[in-house]
Tab-separated table of C-alpha atoms and ligand atoms in Angstrom:
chain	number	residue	atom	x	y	z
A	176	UNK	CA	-40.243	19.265	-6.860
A	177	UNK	CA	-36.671	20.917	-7.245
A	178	UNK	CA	-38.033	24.105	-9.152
A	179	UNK	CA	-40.406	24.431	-5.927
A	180	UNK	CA	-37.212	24.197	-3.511
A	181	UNK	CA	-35.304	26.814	-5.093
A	182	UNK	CA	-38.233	28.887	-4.670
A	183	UNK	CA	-38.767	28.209	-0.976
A	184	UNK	CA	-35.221	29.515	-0.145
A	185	UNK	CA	-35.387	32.623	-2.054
A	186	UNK	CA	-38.761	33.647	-0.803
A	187	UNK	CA	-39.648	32.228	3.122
A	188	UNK	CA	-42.667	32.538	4.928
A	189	UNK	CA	-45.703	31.849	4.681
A	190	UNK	CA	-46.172	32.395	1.098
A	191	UNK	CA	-43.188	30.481	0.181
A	192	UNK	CA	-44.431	27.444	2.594
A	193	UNK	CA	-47.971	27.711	0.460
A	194	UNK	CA	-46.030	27.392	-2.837
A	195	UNK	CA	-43.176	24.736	-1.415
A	196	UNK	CA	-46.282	22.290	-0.282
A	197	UNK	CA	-47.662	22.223	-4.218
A	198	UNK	CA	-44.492	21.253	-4.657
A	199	UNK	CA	-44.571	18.045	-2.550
A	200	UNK	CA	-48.151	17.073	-3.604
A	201	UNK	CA	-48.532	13.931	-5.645
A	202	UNK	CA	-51.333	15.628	-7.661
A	203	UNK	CA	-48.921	17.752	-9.297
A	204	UNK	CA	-46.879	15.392	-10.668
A	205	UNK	CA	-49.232	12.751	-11.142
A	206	UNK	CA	-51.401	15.540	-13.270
A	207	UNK	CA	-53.877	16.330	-10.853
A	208	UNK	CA	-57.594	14.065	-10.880
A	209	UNK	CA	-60.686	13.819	-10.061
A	210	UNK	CA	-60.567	10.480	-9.494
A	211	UNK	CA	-59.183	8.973	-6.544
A	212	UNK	CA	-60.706	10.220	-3.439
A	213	UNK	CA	-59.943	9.447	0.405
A	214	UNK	CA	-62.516	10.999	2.574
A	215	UNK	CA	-61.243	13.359	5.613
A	216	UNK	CA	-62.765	15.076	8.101
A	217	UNK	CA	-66.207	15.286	8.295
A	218	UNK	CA	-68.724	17.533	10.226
A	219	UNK	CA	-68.586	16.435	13.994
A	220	UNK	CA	-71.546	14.889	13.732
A	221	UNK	CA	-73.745	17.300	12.962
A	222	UNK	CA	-77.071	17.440	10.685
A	223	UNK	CA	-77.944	20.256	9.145
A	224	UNK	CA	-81.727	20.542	7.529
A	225	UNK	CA	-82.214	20.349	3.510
A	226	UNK	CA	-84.384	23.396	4.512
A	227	UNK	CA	-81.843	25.492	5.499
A	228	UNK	CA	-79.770	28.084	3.990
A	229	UNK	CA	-76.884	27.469	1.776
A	230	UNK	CA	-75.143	30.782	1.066
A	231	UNK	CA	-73.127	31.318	-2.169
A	232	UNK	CA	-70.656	34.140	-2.475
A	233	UNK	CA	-69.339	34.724	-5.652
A	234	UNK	CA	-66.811	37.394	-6.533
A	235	UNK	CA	-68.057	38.960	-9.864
A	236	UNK	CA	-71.006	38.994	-12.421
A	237	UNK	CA	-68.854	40.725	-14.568
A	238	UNK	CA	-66.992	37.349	-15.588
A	239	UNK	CA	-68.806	34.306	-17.279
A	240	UNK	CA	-67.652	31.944	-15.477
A	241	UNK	CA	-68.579	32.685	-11.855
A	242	UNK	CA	-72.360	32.937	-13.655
A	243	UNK	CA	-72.395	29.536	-14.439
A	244	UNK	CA	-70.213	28.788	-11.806
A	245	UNK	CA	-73.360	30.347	-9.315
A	246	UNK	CA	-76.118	28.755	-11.575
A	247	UNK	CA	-74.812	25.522	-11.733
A	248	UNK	CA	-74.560	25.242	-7.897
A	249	UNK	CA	-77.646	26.687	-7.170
A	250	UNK	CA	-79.408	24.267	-9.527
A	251	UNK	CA	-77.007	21.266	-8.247
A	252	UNK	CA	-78.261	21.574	-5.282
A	253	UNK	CA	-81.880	22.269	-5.364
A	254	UNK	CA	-81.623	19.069	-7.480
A	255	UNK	CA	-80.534	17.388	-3.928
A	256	UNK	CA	-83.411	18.679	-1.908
A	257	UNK	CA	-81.133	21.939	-0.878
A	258	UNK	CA	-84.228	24.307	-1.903
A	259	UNK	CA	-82.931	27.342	0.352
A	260	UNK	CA	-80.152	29.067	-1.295
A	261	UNK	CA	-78.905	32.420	-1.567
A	262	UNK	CA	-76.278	33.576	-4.332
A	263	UNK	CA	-74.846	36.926	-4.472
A	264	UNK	CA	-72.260	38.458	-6.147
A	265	UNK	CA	-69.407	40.956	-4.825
A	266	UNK	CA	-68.824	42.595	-7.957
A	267	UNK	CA	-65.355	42.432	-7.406
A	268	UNK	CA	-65.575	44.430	-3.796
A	269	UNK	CA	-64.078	42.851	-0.792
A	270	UNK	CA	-66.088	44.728	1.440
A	271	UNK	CA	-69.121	44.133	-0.435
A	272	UNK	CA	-68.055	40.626	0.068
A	273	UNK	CA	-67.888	40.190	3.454
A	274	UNK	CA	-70.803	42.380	4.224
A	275	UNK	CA	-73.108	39.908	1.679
A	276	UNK	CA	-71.601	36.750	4.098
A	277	UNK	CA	-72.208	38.941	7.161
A	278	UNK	CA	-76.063	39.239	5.902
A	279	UNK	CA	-76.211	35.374	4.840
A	280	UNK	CA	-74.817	34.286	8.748
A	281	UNK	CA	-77.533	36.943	10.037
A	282	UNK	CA	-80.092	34.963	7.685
A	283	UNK	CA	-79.386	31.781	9.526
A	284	UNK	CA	-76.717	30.601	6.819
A	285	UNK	CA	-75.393	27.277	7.726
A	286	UNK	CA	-72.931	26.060	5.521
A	287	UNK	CA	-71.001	29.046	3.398
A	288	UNK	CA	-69.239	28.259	-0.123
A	289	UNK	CA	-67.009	31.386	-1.107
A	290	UNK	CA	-65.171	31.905	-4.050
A	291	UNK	CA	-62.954	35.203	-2.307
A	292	UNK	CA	-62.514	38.372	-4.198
A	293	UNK	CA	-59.431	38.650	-2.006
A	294	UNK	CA	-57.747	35.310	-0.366
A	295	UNK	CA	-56.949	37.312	2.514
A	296	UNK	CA	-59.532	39.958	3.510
A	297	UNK	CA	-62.205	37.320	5.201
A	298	UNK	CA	-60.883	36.787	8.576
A	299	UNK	CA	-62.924	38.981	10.583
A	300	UNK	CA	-66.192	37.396	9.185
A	301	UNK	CA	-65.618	33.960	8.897
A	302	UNK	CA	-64.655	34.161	12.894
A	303	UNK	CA	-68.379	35.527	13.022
A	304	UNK	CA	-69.594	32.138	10.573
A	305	UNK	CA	-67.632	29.886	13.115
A	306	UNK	CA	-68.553	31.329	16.342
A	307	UNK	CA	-72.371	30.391	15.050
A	308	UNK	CA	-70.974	26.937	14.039
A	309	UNK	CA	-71.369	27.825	10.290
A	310	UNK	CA	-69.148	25.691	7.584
A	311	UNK	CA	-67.124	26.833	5.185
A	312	UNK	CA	-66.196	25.832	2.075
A	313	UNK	CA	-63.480	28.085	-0.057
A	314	UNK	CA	-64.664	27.617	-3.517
A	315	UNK	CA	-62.060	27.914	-6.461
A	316	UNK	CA	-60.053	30.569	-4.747
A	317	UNK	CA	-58.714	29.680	-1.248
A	318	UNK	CA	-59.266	31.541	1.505
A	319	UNK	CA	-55.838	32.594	3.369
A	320	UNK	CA	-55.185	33.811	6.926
A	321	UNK	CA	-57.815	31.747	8.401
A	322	UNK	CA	-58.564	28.795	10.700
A	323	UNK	CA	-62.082	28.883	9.955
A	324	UNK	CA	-62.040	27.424	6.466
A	325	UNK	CA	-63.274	24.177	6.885
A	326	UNK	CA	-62.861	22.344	2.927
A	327	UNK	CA	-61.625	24.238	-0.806
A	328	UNK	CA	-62.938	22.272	-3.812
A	329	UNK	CA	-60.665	23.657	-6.983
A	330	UNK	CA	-59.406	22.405	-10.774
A	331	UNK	CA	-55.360	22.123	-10.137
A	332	UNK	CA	-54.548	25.795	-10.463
A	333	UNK	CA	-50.298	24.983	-10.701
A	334	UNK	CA	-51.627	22.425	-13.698
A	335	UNK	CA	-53.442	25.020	-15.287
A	336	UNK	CA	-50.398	27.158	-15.802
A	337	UNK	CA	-47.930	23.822	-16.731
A	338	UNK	CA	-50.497	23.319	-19.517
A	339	UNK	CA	-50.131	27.005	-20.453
A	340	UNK	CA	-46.737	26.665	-20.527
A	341	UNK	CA	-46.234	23.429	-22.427
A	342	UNK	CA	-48.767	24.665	-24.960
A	343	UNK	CA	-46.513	27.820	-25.580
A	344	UNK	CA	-43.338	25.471	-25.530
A	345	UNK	CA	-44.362	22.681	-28.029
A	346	UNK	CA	-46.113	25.506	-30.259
A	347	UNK	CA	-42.563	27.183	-30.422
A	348	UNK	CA	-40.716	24.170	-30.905
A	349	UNK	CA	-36.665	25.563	-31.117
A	350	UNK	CA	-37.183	28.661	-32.441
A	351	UNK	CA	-36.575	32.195	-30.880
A	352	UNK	CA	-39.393	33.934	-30.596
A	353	UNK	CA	-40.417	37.271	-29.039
A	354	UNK	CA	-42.775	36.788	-25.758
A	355	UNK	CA	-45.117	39.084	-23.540
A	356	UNK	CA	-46.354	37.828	-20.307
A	357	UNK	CA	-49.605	38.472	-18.200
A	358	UNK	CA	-50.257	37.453	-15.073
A	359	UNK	CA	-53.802	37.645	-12.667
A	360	UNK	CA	-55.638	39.671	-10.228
A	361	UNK	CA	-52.746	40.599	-7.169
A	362	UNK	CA	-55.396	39.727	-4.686
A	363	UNK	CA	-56.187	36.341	-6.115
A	364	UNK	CA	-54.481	33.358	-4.099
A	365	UNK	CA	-55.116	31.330	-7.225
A	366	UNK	CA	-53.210	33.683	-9.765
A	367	UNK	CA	-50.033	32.994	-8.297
A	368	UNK	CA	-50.384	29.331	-9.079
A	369	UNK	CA	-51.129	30.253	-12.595
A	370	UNK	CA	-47.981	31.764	-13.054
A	371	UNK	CA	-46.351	29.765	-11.173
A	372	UNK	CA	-47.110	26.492	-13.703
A	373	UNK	CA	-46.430	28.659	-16.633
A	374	UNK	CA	-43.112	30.209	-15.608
A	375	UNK	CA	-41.567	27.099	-14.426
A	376	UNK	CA	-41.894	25.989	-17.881
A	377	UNK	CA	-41.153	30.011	-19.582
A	378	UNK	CA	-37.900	30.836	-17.646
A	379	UNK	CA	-35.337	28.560	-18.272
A	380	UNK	CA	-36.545	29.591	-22.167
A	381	UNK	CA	-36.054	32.913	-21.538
A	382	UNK	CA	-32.490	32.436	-19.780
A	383	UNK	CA	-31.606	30.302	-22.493
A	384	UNK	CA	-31.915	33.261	-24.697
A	385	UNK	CA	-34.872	31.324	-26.977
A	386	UNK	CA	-37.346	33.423	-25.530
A	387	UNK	CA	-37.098	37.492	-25.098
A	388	UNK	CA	-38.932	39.550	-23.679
A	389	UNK	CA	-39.262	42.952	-25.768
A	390	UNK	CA	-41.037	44.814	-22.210
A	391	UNK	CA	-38.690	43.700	-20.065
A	392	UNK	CA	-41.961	42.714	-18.327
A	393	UNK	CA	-40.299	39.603	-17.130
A	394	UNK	CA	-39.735	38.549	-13.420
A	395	UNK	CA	-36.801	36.955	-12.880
A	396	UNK	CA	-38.582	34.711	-9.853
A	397	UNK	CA	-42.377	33.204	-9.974
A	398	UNK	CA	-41.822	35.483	-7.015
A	399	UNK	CA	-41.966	38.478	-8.977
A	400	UNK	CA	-45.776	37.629	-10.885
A	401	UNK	CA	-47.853	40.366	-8.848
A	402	UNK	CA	-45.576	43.130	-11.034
A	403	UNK	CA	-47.299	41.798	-14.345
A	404	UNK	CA	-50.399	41.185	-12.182
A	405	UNK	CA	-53.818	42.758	-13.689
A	406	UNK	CA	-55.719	44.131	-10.913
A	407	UNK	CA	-59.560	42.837	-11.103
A	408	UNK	CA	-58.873	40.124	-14.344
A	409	UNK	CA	-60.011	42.922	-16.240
A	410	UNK	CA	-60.212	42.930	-19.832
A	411	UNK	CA	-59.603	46.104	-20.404
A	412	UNK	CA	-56.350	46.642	-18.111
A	413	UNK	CA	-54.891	43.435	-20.480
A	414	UNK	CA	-56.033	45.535	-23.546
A	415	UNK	CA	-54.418	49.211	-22.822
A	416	UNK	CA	-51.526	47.306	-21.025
A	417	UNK	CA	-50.625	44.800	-24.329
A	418	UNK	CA	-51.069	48.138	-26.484
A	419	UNK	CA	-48.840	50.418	-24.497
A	420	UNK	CA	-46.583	47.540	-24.966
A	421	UNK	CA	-46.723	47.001	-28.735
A	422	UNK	CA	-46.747	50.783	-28.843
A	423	UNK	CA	-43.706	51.320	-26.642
A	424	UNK	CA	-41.473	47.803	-27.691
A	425	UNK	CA	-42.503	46.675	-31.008
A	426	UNK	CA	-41.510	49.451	-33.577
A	427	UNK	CA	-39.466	49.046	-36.814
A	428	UNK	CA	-41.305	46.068	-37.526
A	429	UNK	CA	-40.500	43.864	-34.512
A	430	UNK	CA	-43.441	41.163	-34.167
A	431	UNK	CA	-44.665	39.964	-30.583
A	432	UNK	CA	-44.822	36.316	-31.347
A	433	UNK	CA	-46.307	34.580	-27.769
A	434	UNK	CA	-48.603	36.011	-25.260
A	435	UNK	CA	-49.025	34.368	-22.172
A	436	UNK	CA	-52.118	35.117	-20.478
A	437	UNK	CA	-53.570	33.067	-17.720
A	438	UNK	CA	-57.082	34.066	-18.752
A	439	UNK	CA	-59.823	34.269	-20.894
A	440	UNK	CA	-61.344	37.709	-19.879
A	441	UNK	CA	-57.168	39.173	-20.414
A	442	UNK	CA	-56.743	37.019	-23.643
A	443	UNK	CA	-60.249	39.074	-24.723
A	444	UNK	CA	-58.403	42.056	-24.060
A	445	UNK	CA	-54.672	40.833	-25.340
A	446	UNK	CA	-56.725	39.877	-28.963
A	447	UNK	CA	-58.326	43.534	-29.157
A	448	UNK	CA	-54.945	45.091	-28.742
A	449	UNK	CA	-53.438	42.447	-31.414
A	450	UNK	CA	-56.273	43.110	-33.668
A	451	UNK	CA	-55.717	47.428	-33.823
A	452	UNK	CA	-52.219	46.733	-33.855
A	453	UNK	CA	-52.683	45.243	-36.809
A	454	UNK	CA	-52.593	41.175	-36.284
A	455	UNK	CA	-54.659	39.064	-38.522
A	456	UNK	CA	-55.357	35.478	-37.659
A	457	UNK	CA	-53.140	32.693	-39.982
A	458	UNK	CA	-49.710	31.380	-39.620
A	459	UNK	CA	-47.914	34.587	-38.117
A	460	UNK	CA	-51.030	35.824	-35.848
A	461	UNK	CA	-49.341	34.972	-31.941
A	462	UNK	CA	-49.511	32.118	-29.969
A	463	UNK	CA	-51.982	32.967	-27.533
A	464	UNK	CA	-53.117	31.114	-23.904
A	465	UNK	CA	-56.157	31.348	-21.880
A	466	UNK	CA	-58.253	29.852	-19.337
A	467	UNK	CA	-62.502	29.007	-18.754
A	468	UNK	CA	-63.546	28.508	-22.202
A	469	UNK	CA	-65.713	31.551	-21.669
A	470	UNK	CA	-68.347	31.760	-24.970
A	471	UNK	CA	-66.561	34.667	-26.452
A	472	UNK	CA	-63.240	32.925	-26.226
A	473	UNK	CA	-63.983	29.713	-27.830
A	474	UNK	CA	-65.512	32.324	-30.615
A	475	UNK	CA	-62.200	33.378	-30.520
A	476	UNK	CA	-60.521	30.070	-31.247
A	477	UNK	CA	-62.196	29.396	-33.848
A	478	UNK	CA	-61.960	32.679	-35.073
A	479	UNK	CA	-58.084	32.062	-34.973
A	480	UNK	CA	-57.695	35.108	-32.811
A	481	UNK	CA	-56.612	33.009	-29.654
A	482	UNK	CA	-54.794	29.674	-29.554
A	483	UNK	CA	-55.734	27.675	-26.415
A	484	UNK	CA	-57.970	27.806	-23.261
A	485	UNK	CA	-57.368	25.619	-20.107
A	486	UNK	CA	-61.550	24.292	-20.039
A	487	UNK	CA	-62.259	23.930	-16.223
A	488	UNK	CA	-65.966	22.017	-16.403
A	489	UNK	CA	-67.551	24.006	-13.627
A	490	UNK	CA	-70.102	22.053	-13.577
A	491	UNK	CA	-67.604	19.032	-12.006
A	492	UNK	CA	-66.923	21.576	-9.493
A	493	UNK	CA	-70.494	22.436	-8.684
A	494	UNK	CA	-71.453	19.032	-8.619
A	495	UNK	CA	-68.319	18.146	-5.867
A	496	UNK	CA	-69.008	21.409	-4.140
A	497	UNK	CA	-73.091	20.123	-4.035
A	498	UNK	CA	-71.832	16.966	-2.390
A	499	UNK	CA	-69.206	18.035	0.122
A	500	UNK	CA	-72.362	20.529	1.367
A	501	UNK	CA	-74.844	17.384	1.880
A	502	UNK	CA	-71.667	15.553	3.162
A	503	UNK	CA	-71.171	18.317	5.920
A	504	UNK	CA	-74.968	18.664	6.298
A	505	UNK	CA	-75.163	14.909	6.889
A	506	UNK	CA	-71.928	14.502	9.119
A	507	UNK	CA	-70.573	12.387	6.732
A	508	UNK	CA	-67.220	12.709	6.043
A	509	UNK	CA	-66.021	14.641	3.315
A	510	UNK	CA	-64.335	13.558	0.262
A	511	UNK	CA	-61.238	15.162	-0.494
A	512	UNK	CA	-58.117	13.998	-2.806
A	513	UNK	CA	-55.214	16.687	-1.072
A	514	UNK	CA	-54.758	16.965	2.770
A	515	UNK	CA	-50.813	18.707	2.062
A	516	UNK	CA	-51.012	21.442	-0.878
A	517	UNK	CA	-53.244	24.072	0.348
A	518	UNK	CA	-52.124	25.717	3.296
A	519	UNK	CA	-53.523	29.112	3.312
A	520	UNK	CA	-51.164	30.024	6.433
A	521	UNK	CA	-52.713	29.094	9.220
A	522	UNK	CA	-53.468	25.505	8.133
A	523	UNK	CA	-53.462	22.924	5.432
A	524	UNK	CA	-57.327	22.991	3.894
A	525	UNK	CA	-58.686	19.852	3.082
A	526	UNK	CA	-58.896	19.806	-0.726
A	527	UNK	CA	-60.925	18.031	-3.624
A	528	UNK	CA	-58.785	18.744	-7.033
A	529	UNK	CA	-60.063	18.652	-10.161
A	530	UNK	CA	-58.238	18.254	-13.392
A	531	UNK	CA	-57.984	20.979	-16.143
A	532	UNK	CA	-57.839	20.204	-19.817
A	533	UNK	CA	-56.513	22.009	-22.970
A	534	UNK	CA	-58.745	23.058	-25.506
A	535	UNK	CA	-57.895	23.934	-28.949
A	536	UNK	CA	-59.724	24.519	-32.103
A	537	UNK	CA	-59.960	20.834	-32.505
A	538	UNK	CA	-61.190	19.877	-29.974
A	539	UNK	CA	-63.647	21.935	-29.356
A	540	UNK	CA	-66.466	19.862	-30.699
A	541	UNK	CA	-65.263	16.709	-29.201
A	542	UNK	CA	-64.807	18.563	-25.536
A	543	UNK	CA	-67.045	21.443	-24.999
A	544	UNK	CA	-70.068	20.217	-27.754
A	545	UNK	CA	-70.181	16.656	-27.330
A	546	UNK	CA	-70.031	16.928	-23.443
A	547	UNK	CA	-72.933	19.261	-23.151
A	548	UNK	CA	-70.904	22.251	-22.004
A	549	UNK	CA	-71.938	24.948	-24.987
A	550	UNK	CA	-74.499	23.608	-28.148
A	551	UNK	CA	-72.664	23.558	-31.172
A	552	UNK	CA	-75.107	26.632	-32.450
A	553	UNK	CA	-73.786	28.958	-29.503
A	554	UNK	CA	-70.873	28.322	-31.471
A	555	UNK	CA	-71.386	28.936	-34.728
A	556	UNK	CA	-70.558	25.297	-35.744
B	705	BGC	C1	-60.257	31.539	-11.481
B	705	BGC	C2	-60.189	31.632	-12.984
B	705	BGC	C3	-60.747	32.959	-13.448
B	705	BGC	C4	-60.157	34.109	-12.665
B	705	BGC	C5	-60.852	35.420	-12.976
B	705	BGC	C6	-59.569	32.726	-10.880
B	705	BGC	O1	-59.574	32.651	-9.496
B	705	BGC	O2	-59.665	30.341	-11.045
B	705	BGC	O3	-60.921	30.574	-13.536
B	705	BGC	O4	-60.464	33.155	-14.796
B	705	BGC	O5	-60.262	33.890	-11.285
B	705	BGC	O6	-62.165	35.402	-12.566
């Protein structure tokens, strides 16, 4: 909780209160679950027909995971008698966004799940979905700035970067080694979380003087993460950004030895910049993070051209984000595990957490294979 104080001081507002309130949560310490629940809130009262629309707004095609993500929810709840559903995708466009939700609320929409492109460009919109009694649920990303966000279902994004972190810091073990960090899309609440995890654990390395940073590319605060931020996730920024680095830092034979990035689709990029730089997987190939287990990553892993991903079964999330709908629908009341870590500045959301999980190349049978997420012959194995 100290690192979290510090951090609260230096910063204020409402940004600061978000990030001082992860702090205080008993998930974080505790390692984040799926397990325990207390049910919260619930929905007035109200039933809502299985015949009636459920609208999904994702932020991106472009990215495995929200395609599953979308799929799996769809098919979660048709599987519960939800049969009406509509799924779009943003492609990364916050106006796109919001004009897709406006069309799903003129559609009769009843109960709204919304992974944001941007945590705090929804306002205007979801005041539309409330005036018409529509329910919200922020899915994955929260949804800042507004009252009307009625539930966020999400894997324990601060946990996501401690495991990053830790991986890096037990893979390193005492010696000095030369670093390069990434960080995630500016207008993604959750990307500040990544970092967040990760630095907490990075910093006091780098002060130390174990860790350097070649770039420079180093913020001195978790504060400072949107400066190393890569606009979109894209895999490409991460790509021409890591080789303008090795171009510009690493001559004379200077080796990048760690590259934290809090993604799959940047690690994708990070390993294509390694590999025309020259890298070759084996014992002096970098310690590199990610996050989704996205097909081409785990390739990756066993390829030896990335290290780690931080697996996020988004099929859990579907299947919690599937319930808390028929709970609303219902006017049951809604499971949640946090009522203090997510406030998204205008209130604390009510919050179901899930646990994230390392996976490295041994474990990748035993974790993604065994539990149904990829067949072992997507893989290769
Ligand atoms: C999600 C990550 C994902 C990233 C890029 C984040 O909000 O939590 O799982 O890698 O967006 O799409």
């Amino acid at each position: 909780m100290t690192r979290k104080l510090t951090s609260l001081i230096a910063a204020g507002g409402a940004a600061a209160l978000m990030f001082t309130t992860a702090a205080c949560s008993s998930s974080r310490d505790g390692g984040g679950s799926g397990a325990g629940t207390n049910a919260s809130g619930g929905s007035g009262g109200a039933t809502i027909s299985k015949s009636s629309l459920i609208g999904i707004s994702m932020p991106t095609k472009s990215l495995e995971r929200w395609n599953r993500d979308g799929a799996n929810l769809v098919q979660k709840l048709k599987s519960m008698g939800y049969t009406k559903t509509s799924l779009q995708y943003a492609d990364n466009k916050t106006e796109q966004q919001s004009s897709q939700i406006q069309n799903m609320i003129n559609q009769g929409a009843k109960i709204l799940v919304i992974a944001a492109v941007d945590g705090t460009a929804l306002t205007p919109v979801l005041q539309t979905a409330a005036n018409k009694g529509v329910k919200v649920i922020a899915y994955d990303r929260l949804i800042n700035g507004s009252k009307n966000v009625d539930y966020y279902a999400t894997f324990d994004n601060y946990k996501v970067g401690q495991l990053q972190g830790n991986f890096i810091k037990s893979k390193i073990g005492s010696t000095k080694v030369n670093l390069e960090a990434f960080a995630g899309s500016p207008d993604d609440n959750n990307a500040k979380f990544f970092f967040s995890g990760a630095w907490d654990v990075l910093n006091p390395l780098i002060k130390s003087g174990q860790i350097t940073v070649p770039s420079k590319k180093a913020p001195a605060t978790n504060d400072g993460w949107k400066s190393i931020g890569i606009q979109g996730w894209t895999s490409d920024a991460a790509q021409s950004e890591m080789q303008n680095r090795l171009n510009s830092f690493y001559g004379g034979g200077k080796k990048v030895n760690v590259v934290l990035s809090p993604n799959d689709s940047l690690a994708l990029g990070i390993a294509q910049a390694l590999a025309a730089a020259g890298y070759k997987p084996g014992a002096s190939y970098p310690v590199l993070t990610g996050q989704d287990a996205d097909l081409a990553n785990v390739k990756n892993i066993i390829a030896g051209k990335q290290s780690m991903t931080v697996w996020k079964d988004t099929r859990a999330l579907g299947n919690e984000v599937a319930k808390m709908v028929d709970q609303i629908a219902t006017g049951a009341k809604v499971d949640v595990n946090d009522e203090k870590t997510y406030n998204n500045g205008i209130k604390v959301v009510p919050t179901y957490l899930l646990a994230p999980v390392v996976v490295t190349k041994d474990d990748i049978k035993a974790k993604l294979v065994d539990s149904g997420f990829y067949q072992a012959s997507e893989l290769g194995l």
